[in-house]
């Protein structure tokens, strides 16, 4: 998220919604009569999808591949790379379904497919829960195509993303201290995070996120319902 522009829209999701997308992808796999032997879930965003897909499809072979876009501090490589090599025997001779949460450039899932194919897998197909129009790669199975680019806040990294977003708006807004109301105000202003939408997707989480930001020393308390970025 670190290399995004100041203003970008965010969509906050919840477990039920994302679980529905896992079911949609799995239904597509069934309809296509593709019967993978193993699911390769891309770390870290594809793990929940990989596990749920195994459940929907009745598979017990689930493995992982960690893709990285980042080569150094805030430096984005064009070509995603595989972080750790796959253990021998993970995919050789097997039909593989590779799954990730979202394709943005599409580079991660495309590179993952090449990597798996280089390991003499059988048939290899790809899936993402969501697909942005920016993607240059078209996965075989897609839970949902998004018309507008947005940063999707997934439930498995809700705290991580909200900390980044809130720290970002605090840095940008011309104020010394923030209460809960002003945090909500700037999330709406800079990222179109609507208060009601956020409460529906992730009810009562703002206080928890602020407490966690304090624990991680990203912000510091300046009195009741008052915080400032930590020095
Ligand atoms: P990419 O290789 O550009 O298709 O993006 C790879 C990974 O970056 C995805 O698996 C996500 O974990 C993360 N990512 C990229 N864009 C977004 C987005 N708009 N919202 C949430 N996560 C994203």
mmCIF file of C-alpha atoms and ligand atoms in Angstrom:
data_model
loop_
_atom_site.group_PDB
_atom_site.id
_atom_site.type_symbol
_atom_site.label_atom_id
_atom_site.label_comp_id
_atom_site.label_asym_id
_atom_site.label_seq_id
_atom_site.Cartn_x
_atom_site.Cartn_y
_atom_site.Cartn_z
ATOM 1 C CA UNK A 1 0.000 0.000 0.000
ATOM 2 C CA UNK A 2 3.009 2.260 0.606
ATOM 3 C CA UNK A 3 3.490 3.284 -3.014
ATOM 4 C CA UNK A 4 -0.101 4.378 -3.650
ATOM 5 C CA UNK A 5 -1.027 8.015 -4.304
ATOM 6 C CA UNK A 6 -2.478 10.146 -1.466
ATOM 7 C CA UNK A 7 -6.074 9.865 -2.609
ATOM 8 C CA UNK A 8 -7.480 6.485 -3.496
ATOM 9 C CA UNK A 9 -10.801 4.811 -2.837
ATOM 10 C CA UNK A 10 -11.019 1.966 -0.361
ATOM 11 C CA UNK A 11 -13.631 -0.725 -0.009
ATOM 12 C CA UNK A 12 -13.917 -2.483 3.324
ATOM 13 C CA UNK A 13 -15.126 -6.060 3.092
ATOM 14 C CA UNK A 14 -16.179 -8.701 5.607
ATOM 15 C CA UNK A 15 -15.865 -12.456 6.017
ATOM 16 C CA UNK A 16 -19.354 -13.314 4.743
ATOM 17 C CA UNK A 17 -18.889 -11.366 1.545
ATOM 18 C CA UNK A 18 -15.486 -12.838 0.808
ATOM 19 C CA UNK A 19 -16.670 -16.341 1.699
ATOM 20 C CA UNK A 20 -19.394 -15.859 -0.933
ATOM 21 C CA UNK A 21 -16.730 -15.061 -3.525
ATOM 22 C CA UNK A 22 -14.856 -18.256 -2.554
ATOM 23 C CA UNK A 23 -18.069 -20.198 -3.187
ATOM 24 C CA UNK A 24 -18.565 -18.457 -6.564
ATOM 25 C CA UNK A 25 -15.028 -19.354 -7.676
ATOM 26 C CA UNK A 26 -15.454 -22.959 -6.494
ATOM 27 C CA UNK A 27 -18.765 -23.261 -8.353
ATOM 28 C CA UNK A 28 -17.038 -22.088 -11.538
ATOM 29 C CA UNK A 29 -14.303 -24.689 -11.064
ATOM 30 C CA UNK A 30 -16.969 -27.405 -10.649
ATOM 31 C CA UNK A 31 -18.936 -26.223 -13.684
ATOM 32 C CA UNK A 32 -15.740 -26.325 -15.758
ATOM 33 C CA UNK A 33 -15.287 -29.925 -14.533
ATOM 34 C CA UNK A 34 -11.750 -29.075 -13.538
ATOM 35 C CA UNK A 35 -10.642 -31.404 -10.762
ATOM 36 C CA UNK A 36 -7.351 -30.121 -9.357
ATOM 37 C CA UNK A 37 -5.182 -32.394 -7.228
ATOM 38 C CA UNK A 38 -3.708 -29.498 -5.308
ATOM 39 C CA UNK A 39 -4.532 -25.884 -4.553
ATOM 40 C CA UNK A 40 -1.634 -23.407 -4.469
ATOM 41 C CA UNK A 41 -2.640 -20.383 -2.398
ATOM 42 C CA UNK A 42 -0.509 -17.305 -2.934
ATOM 43 C CA UNK A 43 0.770 -15.855 0.342
ATOM 44 C CA UNK A 44 -0.477 -13.976 2.058
ATOM 45 C CA UNK A 45 -3.694 -12.764 0.450
ATOM 46 C CA UNK A 46 -4.740 -16.059 -1.099
ATOM 47 C CA UNK A 47 -4.663 -18.206 2.042
ATOM 48 C CA UNK A 48 -8.270 -17.839 3.168
ATOM 49 C CA UNK A 49 -9.482 -18.325 -0.408
ATOM 50 C CA UNK A 50 -7.268 -21.399 -0.816
ATOM 51 C CA UNK A 51 -8.513 -23.037 2.368
ATOM 52 C CA UNK A 52 -12.190 -22.365 1.642
ATOM 53 C CA UNK A 53 -11.847 -23.523 -1.950
ATOM 54 C CA UNK A 54 -10.386 -26.829 -0.730
ATOM 55 C CA UNK A 55 -13.425 -27.213 1.486
ATOM 56 C CA UNK A 56 -15.911 -26.422 -1.294
ATOM 57 C CA UNK A 57 -14.129 -28.742 -3.752
ATOM 58 C CA UNK A 58 -13.372 -31.555 -1.298
ATOM 59 C CA UNK A 59 -9.568 -31.353 -1.550
ATOM 60 C CA UNK A 60 -7.012 -31.935 1.169
ATOM 61 C CA UNK A 61 -3.846 -30.969 -0.705
ATOM 62 C CA UNK A 62 -3.204 -27.290 -0.085
ATOM 63 C CA UNK A 63 0.148 -25.633 -0.489
ATOM 64 C CA UNK A 64 1.463 -22.105 -0.708
ATOM 65 C CA UNK A 65 3.692 -19.845 -2.733
ATOM 66 C CA UNK A 66 4.831 -16.431 -1.537
ATOM 67 C CA UNK A 67 5.011 -13.836 -4.283
ATOM 68 C CA UNK A 68 6.760 -10.530 -3.769
ATOM 69 C CA UNK A 69 6.496 -7.315 -5.682
ATOM 70 C CA UNK A 70 8.847 -5.524 -3.411
ATOM 71 C CA UNK A 71 12.609 -5.602 -3.840
ATOM 72 C CA UNK A 72 13.614 -3.022 -1.236
ATOM 73 C CA UNK A 73 12.168 -0.330 0.971
ATOM 74 C CA UNK A 74 9.159 1.030 -0.926
ATOM 75 C CA UNK A 75 10.748 0.015 -4.205
ATOM 76 C CA UNK A 76 8.399 -1.952 -6.398
ATOM 77 C CA UNK A 77 9.828 -4.394 -8.892
ATOM 78 C CA UNK A 78 7.979 -4.768 -12.173
ATOM 79 C CA UNK A 79 8.436 -8.478 -12.084
ATOM 80 C CA UNK A 80 7.019 -10.259 -9.019
ATOM 81 C CA UNK A 81 9.334 -12.909 -7.657
ATOM 82 C CA UNK A 82 8.875 -16.124 -5.719
ATOM 83 C CA UNK A 83 10.081 -15.578 -2.154
ATOM 84 C CA UNK A 84 10.721 -19.177 -1.130
ATOM 85 C CA UNK A 85 11.148 -22.148 -3.447
ATOM 86 C CA UNK A 86 8.371 -24.726 -3.407
ATOM 87 C CA UNK A 87 9.125 -28.015 -1.652
ATOM 88 C CA UNK A 88 9.859 -30.812 -4.148
ATOM 89 C CA UNK A 89 6.865 -32.895 -5.036
ATOM 90 C CA UNK A 90 4.339 -30.132 -4.288
ATOM 91 C CA UNK A 91 3.016 -29.868 -7.830
ATOM 92 C CA UNK A 92 5.007 -32.224 -10.080
ATOM 93 C CA UNK A 93 2.592 -34.264 -12.204
ATOM 94 C CA UNK A 94 -0.438 -32.789 -10.446
ATOM 95 C CA UNK A 95 -3.304 -30.698 -11.775
ATOM 96 C CA UNK A 96 -3.078 -27.381 -9.969
ATOM 97 C CA UNK A 97 -5.440 -24.562 -9.083
ATOM 98 C CA UNK A 98 -3.534 -21.386 -8.180
ATOM 99 C CA UNK A 99 -5.582 -18.916 -6.183
ATOM 100 C CA UNK A 100 -5.112 -15.360 -4.930
ATOM 101 C CA UNK A 101 -7.325 -12.666 -3.443
ATOM 102 C CA UNK A 102 -7.083 -10.055 -6.194
ATOM 103 C CA UNK A 103 -5.233 -9.384 -9.426
ATOM 104 C CA UNK A 104 -4.190 -5.766 -9.835
ATOM 105 C CA UNK A 105 -1.354 -5.726 -12.364
ATOM 106 C CA UNK A 106 -1.905 -9.484 -12.610
ATOM 107 C CA UNK A 107 1.852 -9.980 -12.321
ATOM 108 C CA UNK A 108 1.790 -12.134 -9.177
ATOM 109 C CA UNK A 109 -0.615 -14.747 -10.427
ATOM 110 C CA UNK A 110 0.919 -14.801 -13.901
ATOM 111 C CA UNK A 111 4.400 -15.360 -12.448
ATOM 112 C CA UNK A 112 3.046 -17.997 -10.066
ATOM 113 C CA UNK A 113 1.548 -19.865 -13.024
ATOM 114 C CA UNK A 114 4.868 -19.794 -14.897
ATOM 115 C CA UNK A 115 6.692 -20.978 -11.788
ATOM 116 C CA UNK A 116 4.325 -23.913 -11.250
ATOM 117 C CA UNK A 117 4.427 -24.862 -14.931
ATOM 118 C CA UNK A 118 8.249 -24.854 -14.835
ATOM 119 C CA UNK A 119 7.934 -27.518 -12.136
ATOM 120 C CA UNK A 120 6.302 -29.982 -14.522
ATOM 121 C CA UNK A 121 2.827 -29.740 -13.116
ATOM 122 C CA UNK A 122 -0.082 -31.272 -15.029
ATOM 123 C CA UNK A 123 -2.888 -28.893 -15.973
ATOM 124 C CA UNK A 124 -2.550 -25.493 -14.269
ATOM 125 C CA UNK A 125 -5.460 -23.089 -13.897
ATOM 126 C CA UNK A 126 -5.740 -19.809 -12.026
ATOM 127 C CA UNK A 127 -8.377 -18.067 -9.915
ATOM 128 C CA UNK A 128 -8.803 -14.783 -8.073
ATOM 129 C CA UNK A 129 -11.655 -13.710 -5.832
ATOM 130 C CA UNK A 130 -11.605 -10.249 -7.398
ATOM 131 C CA UNK A 131 -10.198 -8.845 -10.615
ATOM 132 C CA UNK A 132 -9.370 -5.214 -11.325
ATOM 133 C CA UNK A 133 -9.545 -3.841 -14.846
ATOM 134 C CA UNK A 134 -5.878 -2.865 -14.531
ATOM 135 C CA UNK A 135 -4.890 -6.537 -14.650
ATOM 136 C CA UNK A 136 -3.028 -7.656 -17.730
ATOM 137 C CA UNK A 137 -3.702 -11.257 -16.779
ATOM 138 C CA UNK A 138 -7.121 -12.875 -17.061
ATOM 139 C CA UNK A 139 -7.476 -15.728 -14.562
ATOM 140 C CA UNK A 140 -9.554 -18.756 -15.574
ATOM 141 C CA UNK A 141 -11.940 -18.296 -12.635
ATOM 142 C CA UNK A 142 -12.963 -14.915 -11.199
ATOM 143 C CA UNK A 143 -15.332 -14.346 -8.282
ATOM 144 C CA UNK A 144 -16.058 -10.746 -9.152
ATOM 145 C CA UNK A 145 -14.852 -8.176 -11.692
ATOM 146 C CA UNK A 146 -14.473 -4.677 -10.233
ATOM 147 C CA UNK A 147 -15.277 -1.783 -12.557
ATOM 148 C CA UNK A 148 -13.522 0.898 -10.526
ATOM 149 C CA UNK A 149 -10.037 0.600 -9.055
ATOM 150 C CA UNK A 150 -10.137 0.565 -5.252
ATOM 151 C CA UNK A 151 -7.913 -0.676 -2.480
ATOM 152 C CA UNK A 152 -9.788 -3.646 -1.043
ATOM 153 C CA UNK A 153 -9.454 -4.027 2.712
ATOM 154 C CA UNK A 154 -9.839 -7.751 3.361
ATOM 155 C CA UNK A 155 -10.968 -9.051 6.756
ATOM 156 C CA UNK A 156 -7.739 -11.000 7.271
ATOM 157 C CA UNK A 157 -5.653 -7.848 7.203
ATOM 158 C CA UNK A 158 -8.204 -5.339 8.403
ATOM 159 C CA UNK A 159 -6.016 -4.093 11.259
ATOM 160 C CA UNK A 160 -2.841 -3.899 9.152
ATOM 161 C CA UNK A 161 -4.559 -1.914 6.384
ATOM 162 C CA UNK A 162 -6.508 0.363 8.728
ATOM 163 C CA UNK A 163 -3.306 1.232 10.586
ATOM 164 C CA UNK A 164 -1.649 2.209 7.289
ATOM 165 C CA UNK A 165 -4.674 4.201 6.186
ATOM 166 C CA UNK A 166 -5.165 6.034 9.478
ATOM 167 C CA UNK A 167 -1.442 6.804 9.871
ATOM 168 C CA UNK A 168 -1.494 8.106 6.294
ATOM 169 C CA UNK A 169 -4.433 10.444 6.835
ATOM 170 C CA UNK A 170 -2.947 11.695 10.118
ATOM 171 C CA UNK A 171 0.273 12.520 8.341
ATOM 172 C CA UNK A 172 -1.554 14.323 5.607
ATOM 173 C CA UNK A 173 -4.250 16.220 7.505
ATOM 174 C CA UNK A 174 -3.158 19.557 8.850
ATOM 175 C CA UNK A 175 -3.967 18.834 12.494
ATOM 176 C CA UNK A 176 -1.955 18.026 15.563
ATOM 177 C CA UNK A 177 -4.408 15.683 17.314
ATOM 178 C CA UNK A 178 -7.318 13.544 16.164
ATOM 179 C CA UNK A 179 -10.408 12.160 17.860
ATOM 180 C CA UNK A 180 -12.467 9.256 16.520
ATOM 181 C CA UNK A 181 -14.769 11.618 14.644
ATOM 182 C CA UNK A 182 -11.948 13.337 12.811
ATOM 183 C CA UNK A 183 -10.317 10.015 11.915
ATOM 184 C CA UNK A 184 -13.631 8.952 10.351
ATOM 185 C CA UNK A 185 -13.899 12.313 8.609
ATOM 186 C CA UNK A 186 -10.476 12.014 6.945
ATOM 187 C CA UNK A 187 -10.982 8.362 6.011
ATOM 188 C CA UNK A 188 -14.114 9.474 4.178
ATOM 189 C CA UNK A 189 -12.454 12.519 2.630
ATOM 190 C CA UNK A 190 -9.237 10.906 1.386
ATOM 191 C CA UNK A 191 -10.370 7.323 0.820
ATOM 192 C CA UNK A 192 -14.165 7.447 0.429
ATOM 193 C CA UNK A 193 -14.555 5.147 3.412
ATOM 194 C CA UNK A 194 -18.172 5.742 4.271
ATOM 195 C CA UNK A 195 -18.880 5.550 7.995
ATOM 196 C CA UNK A 196 -22.003 3.414 7.650
ATOM 197 C CA UNK A 197 -20.381 1.064 5.146
ATOM 198 C CA UNK A 198 -17.444 0.591 7.500
ATOM 199 C CA UNK A 199 -19.728 -0.110 10.462
ATOM 200 C CA UNK A 200 -21.731 -2.613 8.426
ATOM 201 C CA UNK A 201 -18.626 -4.422 7.156
ATOM 202 C CA UNK A 202 -16.584 -4.264 10.370
ATOM 203 C CA UNK A 203 -18.760 -3.079 13.271
ATOM 204 C CA UNK A 204 -17.138 -1.369 16.270
ATOM 205 C CA UNK A 205 -13.550 -1.845 15.098
ATOM 206 C CA UNK A 206 -12.229 1.741 15.119
ATOM 207 C CA UNK A 207 -11.486 1.822 18.854
ATOM 208 C CA UNK A 208 -9.696 -1.517 18.561
ATOM 209 C CA UNK A 209 -7.567 -0.263 15.648
ATOM 210 C CA UNK A 210 -6.624 2.935 17.504
ATOM 211 C CA UNK A 211 -5.684 0.924 20.600
ATOM 212 C CA UNK A 212 -3.526 -1.322 18.441
ATOM 213 C CA UNK A 213 -1.883 1.706 16.805
ATOM 214 C CA UNK A 214 -1.037 2.917 20.270
ATOM 215 C CA UNK A 215 0.355 -0.491 21.266
ATOM 216 C CA UNK A 216 2.520 -0.547 18.125
ATOM 217 C CA UNK A 217 3.653 3.010 18.904
ATOM 218 C CA UNK A 218 2.326 4.427 15.646
ATOM 219 C CA UNK A 219 0.250 6.947 17.578
ATOM 220 C CA UNK A 220 0.273 8.214 21.143
ATOM 221 C CA UNK A 221 -2.553 9.201 23.441
ATOM 222 C CA UNK A 222 -3.030 12.918 24.106
ATOM 223 C CA UNK A 223 -5.976 12.556 26.514
ATOM 224 C CA UNK A 224 -9.408 10.944 26.316
ATOM 225 C CA UNK A 225 -10.355 10.328 22.652
ATOM 226 C CA UNK A 226 -7.294 12.256 21.428
ATOM 227 C CA UNK A 227 -4.340 10.859 19.547
ATOM 228 C CA UNK A 228 -1.335 12.185 17.655
ATOM 229 C CA UNK A 229 1.198 10.438 15.451
ATOM 230 C CA UNK A 230 4.053 9.126 17.590
ATOM 231 C CA UNK A 231 7.256 11.113 17.356
HETATM 232 P P1 LIG B 1 -0.630 -7.816 -8.542
HETATM 233 O O1 LIG B 1 0.596 -8.664 -8.682
HETATM 234 O O2 LIG B 1 -0.376 -6.393 -8.962
HETATM 235 O O3 LIG B 1 -1.790 -8.402 -9.319
HETATM 236 O O4 LIG B 1 -1.044 -7.698 -7.005
HETATM 237 C C1 LIG B 1 -0.686 -8.694 -6.128
HETATM 238 C C2 LIG B 1 -1.112 -8.550 -4.696
HETATM 239 O O5 LIG B 1 -1.091 -7.210 -4.197
HETATM 240 C C3 LIG B 1 -2.510 -9.066 -4.455
HETATM 241 O O6 LIG B 1 -2.447 -10.442 -4.170
HETATM 242 C C4 LIG B 1 -2.940 -8.290 -3.239
HETATM 243 O O7 LIG B 1 -2.548 -8.975 -2.048
HETATM 244 C C5 LIG B 1 -2.201 -6.989 -3.326
HETATM 245 N N1 LIG B 1 -3.049 -5.940 -3.961
HETATM 246 C C6 LIG B 1 -2.785 -5.329 -5.111
HETATM 247 N N2 LIG B 1 -3.746 -4.418 -5.407
HETATM 248 C C7 LIG B 1 -4.647 -4.486 -4.416
HETATM 249 C C8 LIG B 1 -5.878 -3.807 -4.153
HETATM 250 N N3 LIG B 1 -6.361 -2.894 -4.998
HETATM 251 N N4 LIG B 1 -6.546 -4.099 -3.016
HETATM 252 C C9 LIG B 1 -6.058 -5.014 -2.161
HETATM 253 N N5 LIG B 1 -4.910 -5.711 -2.363
HETATM 254 C C10 LIG B 1 -4.199 -5.448 -3.471
#
